[in-house]
Amino acid sequence: MKFSLLDRYIAATMLKATAVTVVVLVALMVFFGVIDELDNVGRGNFGLGDAFLVVILSTPRYVFEVFPVAAMLGSLIGLGAMGSHGELVAMRSAGFSLRQITLAVMKTGMLMMLFVFLFGELVAPVSEQWGEQHRIEELEMKTTLKTRHGFWARDGSAFVNIREILPSAQLREIYVYEFDDARRLTLATRAERAEHRGDHWVMFGIRQSRISEDGVSERQLARARWDSLLDPGLLRAVLIHPTMLPLNELHRYIRLMRDNGQSAIDYEVAFWSKLATPPATLVMLFLSVPFVLAHSRFVSIGQRIFLGIVFGMAFYMLNRGMSYVALVYGLNPLVSALIPAAAFLAIGVFMIRRVR
């Protein structure tokens, strides 16, 4: 993908305007996020500093969520400024066609699409998980740890390692290590899975090794009650919102839930919505081109910003609305994810045909 001199100029203008727009929108979301977190201040060990930390760690999620709208606003502002200064007219007079201008915007959009995809896959899930884990630890006053070997937590005099946590308080491959007052290991338990029922847990497929001065004795149980202090709410520290899970994790959860006979619609909607976000960024950028070129010299920057906000809100509400329709009425998640982008793409194609 080659960039000509004019392509680079348009790209630089759009990227600068988009960056400023992202900062402004994310700052607003951080402000409202702090207000929401203030409700937790005073509960457990959760203080004002914790509220700010949790919200700051949620910032990458905010960036991912607002990026399509921010890209459109940035494009409207950047291209609009070029139009107001007569630069777009000069480009077209010099032989830079409408197709070339649109292509330059789309090239920049491809860079933005790659950025938002990598950001949503590599940065946002990790940051969101850290924030959620810190919130739960301070509220519940319990220490937890998430590693590549699973979730670790202290449960009285025992330490619990859970390799797989599923929605609806279901655990897979659990290891419990119990110690005596002298910190000597006395009982090691492994269970294939566990479910939370009422005020207790039930383990299935249990193998136990009891360690004493006489040696090690083993036994196997099909199922047994597990009176653990481990609160299912604490497990939310590692079960972040489906929209912020990486695609490979979403696919794995969908497969596991289907294998266990559970509905995976939440995760299917999140999976396809996440795949649709980068293309939606391109669509919003494409939509900005006819708006700017139709009235490049006669529309103020305030009007462009207002127009961008209106269309951005409409896209955001339609996108969220289709997600709810898929969840409530069982609409195909792929269709629900594509409808908003397809609708705005149709609007953009209709409007660009009217540009002379």
Coordinates of C-alpha atoms in Angstrom, one line a residue:
M1 CA 0.0 0.0 0.0
K2 CA 1.8 3.1 -1.3
F3 CA 1.2 6.6 -0.1
S4 CA 1.7 9.6 -2.4
L5 CA 2.6 13.0 -1.1
L6 CA -1.0 14.1 -1.0
D7 CA -2.0 10.8 0.6
R8 CA 0.4 11.4 3.4
Y9 CA -0.8 14.9 3.8
I10 CA -4.4 13.8 4.1
A11 CA -3.4 11.0 6.4
A12 CA -1.4 13.3 8.8
T13 CA -4.3 15.7 8.9
M14 CA -6.9 13.0 9.7
L15 CA -4.7 11.2 12.2
K16 CA -4.0 14.4 14.2
A17 CA -7.7 15.3 14.3
T18 CA -8.7 11.7 15.2
A19 CA -6.1 11.6 18.1
V20 CA -7.5 14.8 19.6
T21 CA -11.0 13.5 19.2
V22 CA -10.1 10.2 20.9
V23 CA -8.6 12.1 23.8
V24 CA -11.6 14.3 24.3
L25 CA -14.1 11.5 24.1
V26 CA -12.1 9.2 26.4
A27 CA -11.7 12.0 28.9
L28 CA -15.4 12.4 29.1
M29 CA -15.9 8.6 29.6
V30 CA -13.2 8.6 32.3
F31 CA -15.0 11.4 34.1
F32 CA -18.3 9.6 34.1
G33 CA -16.5 6.3 34.9
V34 CA -15.0 7.9 38.1
I35 CA -18.5 9.1 39.1
D36 CA -19.8 5.5 38.7
E37 CA -16.9 4.1 40.8
L38 CA -17.6 6.6 43.6
D39 CA -20.5 4.3 44.7
N40 CA -17.9 1.7 45.7
V41 CA -15.7 4.1 47.7
G42 CA -15.8 3.1 51.4
R43 CA -16.8 -0.5 50.7
G44 CA -14.1 -3.0 51.9
N45 CA -10.7 -1.5 51.3
F46 CA -11.9 0.4 48.2
G47 CA -10.8 4.1 48.3
L48 CA -10.8 7.1 46.0
G49 CA -7.4 6.2 44.7
D50 CA -8.7 2.7 43.8
A51 CA -11.6 4.3 41.9
F52 CA -9.2 6.4 39.8
L53 CA -6.9 3.4 39.2
V54 CA -9.8 1.1 38.0
V55 CA -11.1 3.8 35.6
I56 CA -7.6 4.5 34.2
L57 CA -7.2 0.8 33.6
S58 CA -10.5 0.8 31.8
T59 CA -9.3 3.6 29.4
P60 CA -8.1 1.1 26.7
R61 CA -11.7 -0.3 26.6
Y62 CA -13.0 3.2 26.2
V63 CA -10.6 3.8 23.3
F64 CA -11.8 0.6 21.5
E65 CA -15.5 1.5 22.0
V66 CA -15.4 5.1 20.8
F67 CA -12.8 4.6 18.0
P68 CA -15.3 4.3 15.0
V69 CA -17.1 7.4 16.1
A70 CA -13.8 9.3 16.9
A71 CA -12.5 8.3 13.5
M72 CA -15.5 9.8 11.8
L73 CA -15.3 13.0 13.9
G74 CA -11.6 13.3 13.3
S75 CA -12.1 12.9 9.5
L76 CA -14.8 15.5 9.4
I77 CA -12.7 17.9 11.4
G78 CA -9.5 17.2 9.5
L79 CA -10.9 17.1 6.0
G80 CA -13.3 19.9 6.9
A81 CA -10.4 22.2 7.8
M82 CA -8.7 21.4 4.5
G83 CA -12.0 22.2 2.7
S84 CA -12.4 25.5 4.5
H85 CA -8.9 26.5 3.5
G86 CA -9.6 25.6 -0.1
E87 CA -7.1 22.7 -0.1
L88 CA -9.5 20.1 -1.3
V89 CA -10.7 22.4 -4.2
A90 CA -7.0 23.0 -5.1
M91 CA -6.4 19.2 -5.1
R92 CA -9.4 18.5 -7.4
S93 CA -8.4 21.4 -9.7
A94 CA -4.9 19.9 -9.9
G95 CA -6.4 16.6 -11.1
F96 CA -6.7 14.8 -7.7
S97 CA -10.1 13.1 -8.3
L98 CA -12.9 12.3 -5.9
R99 CA -11.9 8.7 -6.2
Q100 CA -8.3 9.5 -5.2
I101 CA -9.4 11.5 -2.2
T102 CA -11.7 8.7 -1.1
L103 CA -8.9 6.2 -1.6
A104 CA -6.5 8.3 0.4
V105 CA -9.0 8.4 3.3
M106 CA -9.5 4.6 3.0
K107 CA -5.7 4.0 3.1
T108 CA -5.6 6.0 6.3
G109 CA -8.6 4.1 7.5
M110 CA -6.7 0.8 7.0
L111 CA -4.0 2.0 9.3
M112 CA -6.6 3.0 11.9
M113 CA -8.4 -0.4 11.4
L114 CA -5.1 -2.2 12.1
F115 CA -4.5 -0.1 15.2
V116 CA -7.9 -0.6 16.7
F117 CA -7.8 -4.3 16.0
L118 CA -4.4 -4.8 17.7
F119 CA -5.4 -2.5 20.5
G120 CA -8.6 -4.4 21.2
E121 CA -6.7 -7.8 21.1
L122 CA -3.5 -7.0 22.9
V123 CA -4.0 -4.1 25.3
A124 CA -7.6 -3.6 26.3
P125 CA -8.3 -7.2 27.6
V126 CA -5.2 -7.2 29.8
S127 CA -5.8 -3.7 31.2
E128 CA -9.5 -4.4 31.8
Q129 CA -8.7 -7.6 33.6
W130 CA -6.2 -5.9 35.9
G131 CA -8.8 -3.2 36.7
E132 CA -11.6 -5.7 37.5
Q133 CA -9.3 -7.8 39.6
H134 CA -8.1 -4.8 41.6
R135 CA -11.7 -3.7 42.2
I136 CA -12.9 -7.1 43.4
E137 CA -9.8 -7.6 45.6
E138 CA -10.4 -4.3 47.4
L139 CA -14.1 -4.7 47.7
E140 CA -14.0 -8.4 48.9
M141 CA -10.7 -7.8 50.8
K142 CA -9.2 -11.0 49.4
T143 CA -6.0 -11.5 47.5
T144 CA -6.2 -13.2 44.1
L145 CA -3.7 -13.9 41.3
K146 CA -4.2 -14.6 37.6
T147 CA -1.3 -16.4 35.9
R148 CA -0.7 -18.5 32.8
H149 CA -1.3 -21.5 35.1
G150 CA -4.8 -20.3 36.0
F151 CA -6.5 -18.4 38.8
W152 CA -5.1 -18.5 42.4
A153 CA -6.8 -17.5 45.6
R154 CA -6.4 -18.1 49.3
D155 CA -9.3 -19.9 51.0
G156 CA -8.8 -20.0 54.7
S157 CA -5.8 -22.2 55.4
A158 CA -5.9 -23.6 51.8
F159 CA -4.8 -22.3 48.4
V160 CA -7.0 -22.8 45.4
N161 CA -5.8 -23.1 41.8
I162 CA -8.5 -23.0 39.1
R163 CA -7.4 -23.6 35.5
E164 CA -10.7 -22.8 33.8
I165 CA -13.5 -20.5 34.9
L166 CA -16.8 -20.5 32.9
P167 CA -19.8 -18.2 33.2
S168 CA -22.6 -19.2 35.6
A169 CA -20.2 -20.1 38.4
Q170 CA -18.7 -23.2 36.8
L171 CA -15.1 -24.2 37.3
R172 CA -13.0 -26.8 35.5
E173 CA -9.8 -28.5 36.7
I174 CA -9.5 -27.3 40.3
Y175 CA -6.6 -27.9 42.6
V176 CA -6.9 -27.3 46.4
Y177 CA -3.9 -27.5 48.7
E178 CA -4.6 -27.5 52.4
F179 CA -2.0 -26.8 55.1
D180 CA -1.8 -27.2 58.9
D181 CA -0.8 -24.6 61.4
A182 CA 2.8 -25.5 60.9
R183 CA 2.4 -24.7 57.1
R184 CA 2.8 -28.4 56.1
L185 CA 0.8 -29.7 53.2
T186 CA -1.8 -32.1 54.6
L187 CA -4.3 -32.6 51.8
A188 CA -4.1 -32.2 48.0
T189 CA -7.4 -32.3 46.0
R190 CA -8.0 -32.3 42.3
A191 CA -11.5 -32.1 40.8
E192 CA -12.5 -32.2 37.2
R193 CA -15.1 -29.6 37.6
A194 CA -17.2 -27.7 40.2
E195 CA -20.5 -25.9 40.3
H196 CA -21.9 -23.3 42.8
R197 CA -25.3 -24.4 44.3
G198 CA -26.9 -22.2 46.8
D199 CA -24.4 -21.5 49.6
H200 CA -21.8 -24.1 48.7
W201 CA -19.9 -25.7 45.9
V202 CA -20.2 -29.2 44.5
M203 CA -17.1 -30.9 43.1
F204 CA -17.1 -33.7 40.5
G205 CA -14.5 -36.2 39.5
I206 CA -12.4 -35.9 42.7
R207 CA -9.0 -37.4 43.5
Q208 CA -7.5 -36.7 46.9
S209 CA -4.1 -37.3 48.4
R210 CA -3.8 -37.1 52.2
I211 CA -0.3 -36.6 53.5
S212 CA 0.7 -37.6 57.1
E213 CA 3.6 -39.0 59.0
D214 CA 2.5 -42.5 58.1
G215 CA 2.7 -41.7 54.4
V216 CA 0.4 -40.7 51.6
S217 CA -3.1 -42.2 51.2
E218 CA -5.3 -41.6 48.1
R219 CA -9.0 -41.9 47.4
Q220 CA -11.4 -41.0 44.6
L221 CA -15.0 -39.6 44.8
A222 CA -17.6 -39.1 42.1
R223 CA -18.8 -35.9 43.8
A224 CA -18.6 -34.1 47.1
R225 CA -19.7 -30.9 48.8
W226 CA -17.0 -28.2 48.9
D227 CA -17.6 -25.6 51.7
S228 CA -15.3 -23.0 50.3
L229 CA -15.1 -19.3 51.2
L230 CA -14.5 -18.6 47.6
D231 CA -17.3 -16.2 46.6
P232 CA -18.6 -16.6 43.0
G233 CA -18.5 -12.8 42.8
L234 CA -14.7 -12.9 43.3
L235 CA -14.4 -14.9 40.1
R236 CA -15.6 -11.9 38.1
A237 CA -12.0 -10.7 38.5
V238 CA -11.0 -13.0 35.7
L239 CA -14.3 -13.1 33.8
I240 CA -14.1 -9.7 32.1
H241 CA -16.9 -8.5 29.9
P242 CA -17.2 -10.6 26.7
T243 CA -16.6 -7.6 24.5
M244 CA -13.2 -7.2 26.0
L245 CA -12.0 -10.8 25.6
P246 CA -9.5 -11.5 22.8
L247 CA -11.0 -13.3 19.8
N248 CA -9.3 -16.6 20.6
E249 CA -10.6 -16.5 24.2
L250 CA -14.2 -15.8 22.9
H251 CA -14.0 -18.7 20.5
R252 CA -12.8 -21.0 23.2
Y253 CA -15.6 -19.9 25.6
I254 CA -18.2 -20.4 22.8
R255 CA -16.9 -23.9 22.2
L256 CA -16.7 -24.8 25.9
M257 CA -20.2 -23.5 26.6
R258 CA -21.7 -25.4 23.7
D259 CA -19.9 -28.6 24.9
N260 CA -21.6 -28.1 28.3
G261 CA -25.0 -27.5 26.8
Q262 CA -25.1 -23.8 27.7
S263 CA -26.2 -20.9 25.6
A264 CA -23.2 -18.9 24.3
I265 CA -25.2 -16.1 22.6
D266 CA -23.5 -13.4 24.7
Y267 CA -20.1 -14.5 23.6
E268 CA -21.2 -15.1 20.0
V269 CA -22.5 -11.5 19.8
A270 CA -19.3 -10.2 21.4
F271 CA -17.2 -12.2 18.9
W272 CA -18.9 -10.9 15.8
S273 CA -19.2 -7.4 17.2
K274 CA -15.5 -7.3 17.8
L275 CA -14.7 -8.5 14.3
A276 CA -17.1 -5.9 12.9
T277 CA -15.5 -2.9 14.8
P278 CA -12.5 -2.4 12.5
P279 CA -14.6 -2.5 9.3
A280 CA -17.0 -0.2 11.0
T281 CA -14.2 2.3 11.4
L282 CA -13.6 2.2 7.6
V283 CA -17.3 2.7 7.0
M284 CA -17.5 5.8 9.2
L285 CA -14.5 7.3 7.5
F286 CA -16.0 6.6 4.1
L287 CA -19.2 8.3 5.3
S288 CA -17.3 11.5 6.2
V289 CA -16.0 12.1 2.7
P290 CA -19.3 13.1 1.0
F291 CA -20.3 15.3 4.0
V292 CA -17.1 17.3 3.6
L293 CA -16.9 17.5 -0.2
A294 CA -20.5 18.4 -0.6
H295 CA -20.1 21.7 1.2
S296 CA -16.4 22.0 1.8
R297 CA -16.3 25.8 1.9
F298 CA -19.6 26.8 3.4
V299 CA -20.0 24.6 6.5
S300 CA -18.4 25.7 9.8
I301 CA -16.4 23.3 12.0
G302 CA -19.1 23.5 14.6
Q303 CA -21.7 22.2 12.2
R304 CA -19.4 19.4 11.1
I305 CA -18.8 18.4 14.7
F306 CA -22.5 18.5 15.4
L307 CA -23.2 16.4 12.3
G308 CA -20.5 13.9 13.3
I309 CA -21.9 13.6 16.8
V310 CA -25.4 13.0 15.5
F311 CA -24.3 10.2 13.1
G312 CA -21.9 8.8 15.6
M313 CA -24.6 8.5 18.2
A314 CA -26.9 7.0 15.7
F315 CA -24.3 4.4 14.7
Y316 CA -23.5 3.7 18.4
M317 CA -27.2 3.3 19.3
L318 CA -28.0 1.1 16.3
N319 CA -24.9 -1.1 17.0
R320 CA -26.0 -1.5 20.7
G321 CA -29.6 -2.0 19.7
M322 CA -28.8 -4.8 17.3
S323 CA -26.7 -6.5 20.0
Y324 CA -29.8 -6.5 22.3
V325 CA -32.0 -7.7 19.5
A326 CA -29.6 -10.7 18.9
L327 CA -29.6 -11.5 22.7
V328 CA -33.4 -11.2 23.2
Y329 CA -34.8 -12.4 19.9
G330 CA -32.1 -14.8 18.8
L331 CA -31.1 -13.0 15.7
N332 CA -28.0 -14.4 14.1
P333 CA -25.0 -12.6 15.8
L334 CA -23.2 -12.2 12.5
V335 CA -26.2 -10.5 10.9
S336 CA -26.7 -8.2 13.9
A337 CA -23.0 -7.2 13.9
L338 CA -23.1 -6.4 10.1
I339 CA -26.4 -4.5 9.9
P340 CA -25.1 -1.1 11.4
A341 CA -22.0 -1.0 9.2
A342 CA -24.0 -2.1 6.1
A343 CA -26.7 0.6 6.7
F344 CA -24.2 3.4 7.1
L345 CA -22.2 2.1 4.1
A346 CA -25.4 2.4 2.0
I347 CA -25.9 5.9 3.2
G348 CA -22.3 6.8 2.3
V349 CA -22.6 5.3 -1.2
F350 CA -25.8 7.2 -1.8
M351 CA -24.3 10.5 -0.7
I352 CA -21.0 10.1 -2.6
R353 CA -22.9 9.6 -5.8
R354 CA -24.4 13.0 -5.4
V355 CA -21.0 14.7 -5.0
R356 CA -19.8 16.5 -8.1

